[in-house]
PDB file of C-alpha atoms in Angstrom:
ATOM      1  CA  UNK A 261     167.067  89.948 155.773  1.00  0.00           C
ATOM      2  CA  UNK A 262     163.929  92.302 155.115  1.00  0.00           C
ATOM      3  CA  UNK A 263     163.902  94.802 151.987  1.00  0.00           C
ATOM      4  CA  UNK A 264     162.785  98.377 152.552  1.00  0.00           C
ATOM      5  CA  UNK A 265     160.650  99.298 149.535  1.00  0.00           C
ATOM      6  CA  UNK A 266     159.930 102.899 148.110  1.00  0.00           C
ATOM      7  CA  UNK A 267     156.735 103.401 146.732  1.00  0.00           C
ATOM      8  CA  UNK A 268     158.518 105.871 144.369  1.00  0.00           C
ATOM      9  CA  UNK A 269     160.835 103.282 143.000  1.00  0.00           C
ATOM     10  CA  UNK A 270     158.688 100.476 142.747  1.00  0.00           C
ATOM     11  CA  UNK A 271     156.272 101.619 140.139  1.00  0.00           C
ATOM     12  CA  UNK A 272     156.442 102.469 136.427  1.00  0.00           C
ATOM     13  CA  UNK A 273     156.767 105.739 135.291  1.00  0.00           C
ATOM     14  CA  UNK A 274     153.588 108.015 134.399  1.00  0.00           C
ATOM     15  CA  UNK A 275     152.503 107.549 131.029  1.00  0.00           C
ATOM     16  CA  UNK A 276     151.289 110.774 129.647  1.00  0.00           C
ATOM     17  CA  UNK A 277     148.116 109.204 127.338  1.00  0.00           C
ATOM     18  CA  UNK A 278     147.607 112.697 126.170  1.00  0.00           C
ATOM     19  CA  UNK A 279     151.073 113.389 124.997  1.00  0.00           C
ATOM     20  CA  UNK A 280     151.658 112.974 121.458  1.00  0.00           C
ATOM     21  CA  UNK A 281     154.991 112.160 119.252  1.00  0.00           C
ATOM     22  CA  UNK A 282     156.371 115.010 117.659  1.00  0.00           C
ATOM     23  CA  UNK A 283     155.636 113.388 113.993  1.00  0.00           C
ATOM     24  CA  UNK A 284     152.349 113.603 114.607  1.00  0.00           C
ATOM     25  CA  UNK A 285     152.383 116.924 116.352  1.00  0.00           C
ATOM     26  CA  UNK A 286     154.060 117.830 113.001  1.00  0.00           C
ATOM     27  CA  UNK A 287     151.121 115.862 111.001  1.00  0.00           C
ATOM     28  CA  UNK A 288     148.348 117.763 113.009  1.00  0.00           C
ATOM     29  CA  UNK A 289     150.188 121.040 111.871  1.00  0.00           C
ATOM     30  CA  UNK A 290     150.522 120.362 108.213  1.00  0.00           C
ATOM     31  CA  UNK A 291     146.643 118.772 107.997  1.00  0.00           C
ATOM     32  CA  UNK A 292     145.564 121.832 110.002  1.00  0.00           C
ATOM     33  CA  UNK A 293     147.290 124.357 107.884  1.00  0.00           C
ATOM     34  CA  UNK A 294     145.814 122.643 104.538  1.00  0.00           C
ATOM     35  CA  UNK A 295     142.141 122.917 105.803  1.00  0.00           C
ATOM     36  CA  UNK A 296     143.036 126.846 107.123  1.00  0.00           C
ATOM     37  CA  UNK A 297     144.041 127.348 103.208  1.00  0.00           C
ATOM     38  CA  UNK A 298     141.381 125.435 101.952  1.00  0.00           C
ATOM     39  CA  UNK A 299     138.804 127.844 104.425  1.00  0.00           C
ATOM     40  CA  UNK A 300     140.969 130.650 102.884  1.00  0.00           C
ATOM     41  CA  UNK A 301     140.348 129.646  99.469  1.00  0.00           C
ATOM     42  CA  UNK A 302     136.605 129.654 100.302  1.00  0.00           C
ATOM     43  CA  UNK A 303     136.629 133.050 101.582  1.00  0.00           C
ATOM     44  CA  UNK A 304     138.567 134.446  98.686  1.00  0.00           C
ATOM     45  CA  UNK A 305     136.289 132.493  96.206  1.00  0.00           C
ATOM     46  CA  UNK A 306     133.032 133.973  97.586  1.00  0.00           C
ATOM     47  CA  UNK A 307     134.932 137.459  97.736  1.00  0.00           C
ATOM     48  CA  UNK A 308     135.444 137.037  93.805  1.00  0.00           C
ATOM     49  CA  UNK A 309     132.108 135.970  93.122  1.00  0.00           C
ATOM     50  CA  UNK A 310     130.879 139.022  94.631  1.00  0.00           C
ATOM     51  CA  UNK A 311     133.007 141.604  93.181  1.00  0.00           C
ATOM     52  CA  UNK A 312     133.427 140.471  89.744  1.00  0.00           C
ATOM     53  CA  UNK A 313     130.979 138.696  87.109  1.00  0.00           C
ATOM     54  CA  UNK A 314     132.618 134.958  86.322  1.00  0.00           C
ATOM     55  CA  UNK A 315     131.879 133.523  83.082  1.00  0.00           C
ATOM     56  CA  UNK A 316     129.543 130.954  84.781  1.00  0.00           C
ATOM     57  CA  UNK A 317     128.186 131.828  87.650  1.00  0.00           C
ATOM     58  CA  UNK A 318     126.978 127.884  88.541  1.00  0.00           C
ATOM     59  CA  UNK A 319     130.619 126.789  87.908  1.00  0.00           C
ATOM     60  CA  UNK A 320     132.006 129.699  90.261  1.00  0.00           C
ATOM     61  CA  UNK A 321     129.441 128.629  92.965  1.00  0.00           C
ATOM     62  CA  UNK A 322     130.151 124.849  92.662  1.00  0.00           C
ATOM     63  CA  UNK A 323     134.133 125.292  92.943  1.00  0.00           C
ATOM     64  CA  UNK A 324     133.206 127.860  96.300  1.00  0.00           C
ATOM     65  CA  UNK A 325     131.226 125.147  97.774  1.00  0.00           C
ATOM     66  CA  UNK A 326     133.136 122.525  97.171  1.00  0.00           C
ATOM     67  CA  UNK A 327     136.443 124.272  98.471  1.00  0.00           C
ATOM     68  CA  UNK A 328     134.492 124.689 101.621  1.00  0.00           C
ATOM     69  CA  UNK A 329     133.493 121.411 101.717  1.00  0.00           C
ATOM     70  CA  UNK A 330     136.910 120.095 101.247  1.00  0.00           C
ATOM     71  CA  UNK A 331     138.160 122.962 103.776  1.00  0.00           C
ATOM     72  CA  UNK A 332     135.654 120.911 106.147  1.00  0.00           C
ATOM     73  CA  UNK A 333     136.458 117.469 105.814  1.00  0.00           C
ATOM     74  CA  UNK A 334     140.218 118.201 105.824  1.00  0.00           C
ATOM     75  CA  UNK A 335     139.534 120.050 109.015  1.00  0.00           C
ATOM     76  CA  UNK A 336     137.745 116.906 110.544  1.00  0.00           C
ATOM     77  CA  UNK A 337     140.895 114.678 109.746  1.00  0.00           C
ATOM     78  CA  UNK A 338     143.203 117.174 111.657  1.00  0.00           C
ATOM     79  CA  UNK A 339     141.078 116.901 114.527  1.00  0.00           C
ATOM     80  CA  UNK A 340     140.629 112.846 114.342  1.00  0.00           C
ATOM     81  CA  UNK A 341     144.515 112.618 113.920  1.00  0.00           C
ATOM     82  CA  UNK A 342     144.819 115.290 117.135  1.00  0.00           C
ATOM     83  CA  UNK A 343     142.506 112.761 118.778  1.00  0.00           C
ATOM     84  CA  UNK A 344     143.878 109.713 117.610  1.00  0.00           C
ATOM     85  CA  UNK A 345     140.897 108.641 115.259  1.00  0.00           C
ATOM     86  CA  UNK A 346     142.152 105.285 114.171  1.00  0.00           C
ATOM     87  CA  UNK A 347     139.734 105.975 110.891  1.00  0.00           C
ATOM     88  CA  UNK A 348     141.769 109.074 109.462  1.00  0.00           C
ATOM     89  CA  UNK A 349     144.628 107.845 108.586  1.00  0.00           C
ATOM     90  CA  UNK A 350     143.253 106.451 105.061  1.00  0.00           C
ATOM     91  CA  UNK A 351     141.467 110.124 104.604  1.00  0.00           C
ATOM     92  CA  UNK A 352     145.015 111.616 105.152  1.00  0.00           C
ATOM     93  CA  UNK A 353     146.519 109.234 102.894  1.00  0.00           C
ATOM     94  CA  UNK A 354     143.403 110.011 100.337  1.00  0.00           C
ATOM     95  CA  UNK A 355     143.530 114.091 100.510  1.00  0.00           C
ATOM     96  CA  UNK A 356     147.514 114.129 100.464  1.00  0.00           C
ATOM     97  CA  UNK A 357     147.454 111.973  96.876  1.00  0.00           C
ATOM     98  CA  UNK A 358     144.631 114.445  95.702  1.00  0.00           C
ATOM     99  CA  UNK A 359     146.507 117.146  96.825  1.00  0.00           C
ATOM    100  CA  UNK A 360     149.642 116.063  95.538  1.00  0.00           C
ATOM    101  CA  UNK A 361     148.319 115.469  92.018  1.00  0.00           C
ATOM    102  CA  UNK A 362     146.578 119.116  91.872  1.00  0.00           C
ATOM    103  CA  UNK A 363     150.136 120.642  92.894  1.00  0.00           C
ATOM    104  CA  UNK A 364     151.511 118.670  89.864  1.00  0.00           C
ATOM    105  CA  UNK A 365     149.030 120.015  87.362  1.00  0.00           C
ATOM    106  CA  UNK A 366     150.028 123.389  88.608  1.00  0.00           C
ATOM    107  CA  UNK A 367     153.963 122.908  87.995  1.00  0.00           C
ATOM    108  CA  UNK A 368     153.203 122.351  84.382  1.00  0.00           C
ATOM    109  CA  UNK A 369     151.360 123.233  81.257  1.00  0.00           C
ATOM    110  CA  UNK A 370     150.374 126.733  79.580  1.00  0.00           C
ATOM    111  CA  UNK A 371     149.317 128.118  82.707  1.00  0.00           C
ATOM    112  CA  UNK A 372     151.801 126.794  85.058  1.00  0.00           C
ATOM    113  CA  UNK A 373     152.181 128.538  89.038  1.00  0.00           C
ATOM    114  CA  UNK A 374     154.999 126.927  90.241  1.00  0.00           C
ATOM    115  CA  UNK A 375     154.798 128.665  93.428  1.00  0.00           C
ATOM    116  CA  UNK A 376     151.334 127.302  93.985  1.00  0.00           C
ATOM    117  CA  UNK A 377     152.367 123.564  92.835  1.00  0.00           C
ATOM    118  CA  UNK A 378     155.292 123.468  95.010  1.00  0.00           C
ATOM    119  CA  UNK A 379     152.881 124.972  97.957  1.00  0.00           C
ATOM    120  CA  UNK A 380     150.434 122.201  97.329  1.00  0.00           C
ATOM    121  CA  UNK A 381     153.221 119.611  96.505  1.00  0.00           C
ATOM    122  CA  UNK A 382     155.527 120.031  99.574  1.00  0.00           C
ATOM    123  CA  UNK A 383     153.252 119.483 102.489  1.00  0.00           C
ATOM    124  CA  UNK A 384     151.741 116.645 100.554  1.00  0.00           C
ATOM    125  CA  UNK A 385     154.483 114.700 100.775  1.00  0.00           C
ATOM    126  CA  UNK A 386     155.279 115.413 104.050  1.00  0.00           C
ATOM    127  CA  UNK A 387     152.277 114.702 105.564  1.00  0.00           C
ATOM    128  CA  UNK A 388     151.956 111.665 103.374  1.00  0.00           C
ATOM    129  CA  UNK A 389     155.407 110.073 104.715  1.00  0.00           C
ATOM    130  CA  UNK A 390     154.467 111.103 108.572  1.00  0.00           C
ATOM    131  CA  UNK A 391     151.046 109.409 108.296  1.00  0.00           C
ATOM    132  CA  UNK A 392     152.821 106.126 107.213  1.00  0.00           C
ATOM    133  CA  UNK A 393     155.554 106.459 109.834  1.00  0.00           C
ATOM    134  CA  UNK A 394     155.627 103.406 112.412  1.00  0.00           C
ATOM    135  CA  UNK A 395     154.823 106.450 115.587  1.00  0.00           C
ATOM    136  CA  UNK A 396     152.037 107.615 113.532  1.00  0.00           C
ATOM    137  CA  UNK A 397     150.711 104.376 113.069  1.00  0.00           C
ATOM    138  CA  UNK A 398     151.277 102.966 116.318  1.00  0.00           C
ATOM    139  CA  UNK A 399     149.647 106.064 118.097  1.00  0.00           C
ATOM    140  CA  UNK A 400     146.457 105.440 115.382  1.00  0.00           C
ATOM    141  CA  UNK A 401     146.317 102.124 117.168  1.00  0.00           C
ATOM    142  CA  UNK A 402     146.499 100.259 113.679  1.00  0.00           C
ATOM    143  CA  UNK A 403     146.966  96.260 114.161  1.00  0.00           C
ATOM    144  CA  UNK A 404     150.131  96.265 111.730  1.00  0.00           C
ATOM    145  CA  UNK A 405     152.226  98.629 114.545  1.00  0.00           C
ATOM    146  CA  UNK A 406     154.337  96.719 116.638  1.00  0.00           C
ATOM    147  CA  UNK A 407     152.607  98.535 119.987  1.00  0.00           C
ATOM    148  CA  UNK A 408     149.036  97.294 119.016  1.00  0.00           C
ATOM    149  CA  UNK A 409     150.262  93.490 118.151  1.00  0.00           C
ATOM    150  CA  UNK A 410     151.130  92.958 121.829  1.00  0.00           C
ATOM    151  CA  UNK A 411     147.898  94.135 122.971  1.00  0.00           C
ATOM    152  CA  UNK A 412     145.740  91.855 120.337  1.00  0.00           C
ATOM    153  CA  UNK A 413     144.127  95.365 119.286  1.00  0.00           C
TER     154      UNK A 413
END
C-alpha cells in the first residue's frame, strides 16, 4: 500500500525562538523594575543635591553617581536576560544578594524603614529564586541544564 503523506502532519511544529518562558518574563520584569527604581533614586538624589544643602557635597555626589552606575548596570542585566545572554545570570544573583542585604539592613536598627526594607527584600528573593529555576537555566544555555546537555553545549 502506498502511504499518502500530508506535509503538515509530517513536520515538527514550529518552535518560536523569540518566545520566552513565563518565569523568564517575570524575572526580566522584576530586574527591569529594579533598574527603573535605581534610575528614579538617581534623579531624586540629583534633585536633593540641587535644592538642599547636604552635609557633605562630595559624599552626596558620590552616592548619586554610584546609584546611577548601578541603574545602568541593572538595566544591562535586564536587557541581557531578555536577550538570553548566558553571562548575566551571575550578575543577577550578585545584585539580588546585595539588594537583599540593603533591604535587611533597612528592616532593623534605630533608623529602620520597614516599607523600604520589604520593597527591597521581596523582589530580590523572588528574582533570586527565579534566576535559579531550571527553565531560566535552560533558556540561558548553561551546561548544567537538561536541554544543553543533549546538544553538548
